[in-house]
Tab-separated table of C-alpha atoms in Angstrom:
chain	number	residue	atom	x	y	z
A	17	UNK	CA	138.095	136.128	38.013
A	18	UNK	CA	136.688	137.402	41.273
A	19	UNK	CA	137.201	135.509	44.516
A	20	UNK	CA	135.976	135.942	48.062
A	21	UNK	CA	135.940	133.627	51.051
A	22	UNK	CA	132.232	134.396	51.599
A	23	UNK	CA	129.723	132.647	49.359
A	24	UNK	CA	127.202	135.413	50.168
A	25	UNK	CA	129.604	138.039	48.817
A	26	UNK	CA	130.132	135.961	45.678
A	27	UNK	CA	126.348	135.753	45.230
A	28	UNK	CA	126.095	139.547	45.506
A	29	UNK	CA	128.927	139.977	42.979
A	30	UNK	CA	127.169	137.660	40.532
A	31	UNK	CA	123.937	139.611	40.902
A	32	UNK	CA	125.680	142.963	40.393
A	33	UNK	CA	127.552	141.674	37.365
A	34	UNK	CA	124.601	140.027	35.692
A	35	UNK	CA	124.408	139.814	31.932
A	36	UNK	CA	121.957	142.743	31.882
A	37	UNK	CA	124.466	145.076	33.528
A	38	UNK	CA	127.342	144.275	31.168
A	39	UNK	CA	128.320	146.701	28.472
A	40	UNK	CA	129.126	145.536	24.957
A	41	UNK	CA	132.909	145.550	25.431
A	42	UNK	CA	133.062	143.915	28.871
A	43	UNK	CA	134.433	140.434	29.215
A	44	UNK	CA	132.757	137.716	31.210
A	45	UNK	CA	133.857	137.431	34.822
A	46	UNK	CA	133.939	134.187	36.757
A	47	UNK	CA	133.200	134.443	40.478
A	48	UNK	CA	134.220	131.765	42.922
A	49	UNK	CA	134.543	131.143	46.623
A	50	UNK	CA	138.198	130.858	47.609
A	51	UNK	CA	140.554	131.805	50.404
A	52	UNK	CA	143.069	134.516	49.480
A	53	UNK	CA	145.572	132.831	51.780
A	54	UNK	CA	145.474	129.766	49.523
A	55	UNK	CA	144.585	130.964	46.017
A	56	UNK	CA	143.521	127.990	43.838
A	57	UNK	CA	145.560	128.969	40.764
A	58	UNK	CA	148.981	127.976	39.515
A	59	UNK	CA	152.084	130.136	39.778
A	60	UNK	CA	152.225	133.176	37.485
A	61	UNK	CA	148.582	132.950	36.352
A	62	UNK	CA	147.730	136.665	36.316
A	63	UNK	CA	149.066	139.993	35.063
A	64	UNK	CA	147.123	141.953	37.678
A	65	UNK	CA	145.780	141.253	41.156
A	66	UNK	CA	143.522	143.710	42.939
A	67	UNK	CA	142.015	143.775	46.400
A	68	UNK	CA	139.477	146.397	47.408
A	69	UNK	CA	138.765	146.944	51.082
A	70	UNK	CA	139.660	143.402	52.043
A	71	UNK	CA	143.250	142.940	53.182
A	72	UNK	CA	142.400	144.235	56.652
A	73	UNK	CA	140.251	141.104	57.005
A	74	UNK	CA	143.018	138.638	56.067
A	75	UNK	CA	143.858	136.363	58.968
A	76	UNK	CA	147.544	136.402	57.988
A	77	UNK	CA	148.316	139.435	55.839
A	78	UNK	CA	151.886	138.469	54.929
A	79	UNK	CA	150.710	135.026	53.778
A	80	UNK	CA	148.042	136.728	51.643
A	81	UNK	CA	150.654	138.936	50.002
A	82	UNK	CA	152.889	135.922	49.368
A	83	UNK	CA	149.973	134.164	47.649
A	84	UNK	CA	149.237	137.188	45.489
A	85	UNK	CA	152.930	137.377	44.597
A	86	UNK	CA	152.919	133.681	43.689
A	87	UNK	CA	150.014	133.932	41.240
A	88	UNK	CA	151.334	137.077	39.525
A	89	UNK	CA	153.440	136.871	36.380
A	90	UNK	CA	156.912	138.386	36.489
A	91	UNK	CA	156.370	142.127	36.056
A	92	UNK	CA	152.750	141.763	37.198
A	93	UNK	CA	151.075	144.483	39.240
A	94	UNK	CA	149.315	144.392	42.591
A	95	UNK	CA	146.832	147.118	43.506
A	96	UNK	CA	145.317	147.223	46.990
A	97	UNK	CA	142.745	149.823	47.981
A	98	UNK	CA	142.165	149.950	51.702
A	99	UNK	CA	140.560	152.160	54.304
A	100	UNK	CA	143.049	153.948	56.515
A	101	UNK	CA	143.196	156.225	59.516
A	102	UNK	CA	143.840	159.873	58.678
A	103	UNK	CA	146.644	161.540	60.591
A	104	UNK	CA	145.860	165.201	59.865
A	105	UNK	CA	144.856	167.233	62.903
A	106	UNK	CA	141.870	168.802	61.128
A	107	UNK	CA	140.253	165.647	59.743
A	108	UNK	CA	141.112	163.120	62.478
A	109	UNK	CA	138.436	164.214	65.030
A	110	UNK	CA	135.697	164.150	62.367
A	111	UNK	CA	136.897	160.761	61.156
A	112	UNK	CA	136.820	159.304	64.682
A	113	UNK	CA	133.293	160.598	65.281
A	114	UNK	CA	132.079	159.346	61.893
A	115	UNK	CA	133.574	155.846	62.211
A	116	UNK	CA	132.677	155.355	65.879
A	117	UNK	CA	129.130	156.694	65.831
A	118	UNK	CA	127.680	157.371	62.380
A	119	UNK	CA	128.790	154.213	60.518
A	120	UNK	CA	127.691	151.802	63.316
A	121	UNK	CA	124.354	153.618	63.689
A	122	UNK	CA	123.629	153.392	59.962
A	123	UNK	CA	124.770	149.754	59.977
A	124	UNK	CA	122.324	148.967	62.807
A	125	UNK	CA	119.460	150.681	60.961
A	126	UNK	CA	120.077	148.809	57.735
A	127	UNK	CA	120.975	145.375	59.076
A	128	UNK	CA	119.097	145.365	62.406
A	129	UNK	CA	122.310	144.003	63.951
A	130	UNK	CA	123.779	145.889	66.916
A	131	UNK	CA	127.331	144.867	65.991
A	132	UNK	CA	127.000	145.747	62.295
A	133	UNK	CA	129.909	147.889	61.187
A	134	UNK	CA	131.084	148.503	64.758
A	135	UNK	CA	134.100	146.379	63.805
A	136	UNK	CA	135.046	148.773	61.004
A	137	UNK	CA	137.096	151.375	62.934
A	138	UNK	CA	138.735	148.557	64.906
A	139	UNK	CA	139.754	146.663	61.770
A	140	UNK	CA	141.018	149.836	60.077
A	141	UNK	CA	143.146	150.784	63.079
A	142	UNK	CA	144.543	147.244	63.395
A	143	UNK	CA	145.807	146.822	59.814
A	144	UNK	CA	149.316	148.033	58.915
A	145	UNK	CA	149.209	151.344	57.079
A	146	UNK	CA	151.518	153.409	54.906
A	147	UNK	CA	155.158	152.371	55.196
A	148	UNK	CA	154.266	149.383	57.394
A	149	UNK	CA	152.014	148.029	54.636
A	150	UNK	CA	154.599	148.519	51.873
A	151	UNK	CA	157.229	146.866	54.087
A	152	UNK	CA	154.982	143.774	54.277
A	153	UNK	CA	154.585	143.813	50.492
A	154	UNK	CA	158.365	143.891	50.062
A	155	UNK	CA	158.755	141.097	52.609
A	156	UNK	CA	156.400	139.014	50.445
A	157	UNK	CA	158.727	139.588	47.477
A	158	UNK	CA	157.248	142.634	45.772
A	159	UNK	CA	159.338	145.519	44.488
A	160	UNK	CA	158.455	149.145	43.854
A	161	UNK	CA	155.879	149.060	46.661
A	162	UNK	CA	154.377	152.486	47.192
A	163	UNK	CA	151.203	154.119	48.432
A	164	UNK	CA	149.092	157.180	47.838
A	165	UNK	CA	146.610	158.505	50.401
A	166	UNK	CA	143.229	159.701	49.154
A	167	UNK	CA	140.287	161.551	50.702
A	168	UNK	CA	142.341	163.221	53.452
A	169	UNK	CA	143.887	159.855	54.372
A	170	UNK	CA	140.637	157.924	54.798
A	171	UNK	CA	141.559	155.634	51.911
A	172	UNK	CA	144.950	154.516	50.599
A	173	UNK	CA	145.994	152.915	47.301
A	174	UNK	CA	148.977	150.575	47.508
A	175	UNK	CA	150.824	149.470	44.372
A	176	UNK	CA	153.589	146.908	43.975
A	177	UNK	CA	155.328	144.963	41.214
A	178	UNK	CA	156.493	141.352	41.038
């Protein structure tokens, strides 16, 4: 089951996961519009919950983690992949230039919207990262919360267990 608060994103997901693109062994996926702060499923409905590049957009991140905890079975796993700000002295200047100038410029060219993707570096910088993020996960009830930085710290994978 795939959920997103945006109906347009759900439409794109449905198009990308059309019956023509499925392989023989893939299961059907149901896509639905829903708010991750109020997931419309009963307690302990899932073995796994994943979020890719979305928690930085949650209005109340702790509430979102509590909801994900609620719908996970005991022993269930949470995996969050999120953009992050690199801290290394060699990569940080390139990252700042890329996120402040290149990404917004490409976003403007593609979408014809002056604000397109300008929010990205702001939203990345505003979201808790590293130990702050795993502390929030633990506060929501998760155990064994950990993270692993990828791509010189531009992306981080967070894992936790119910």
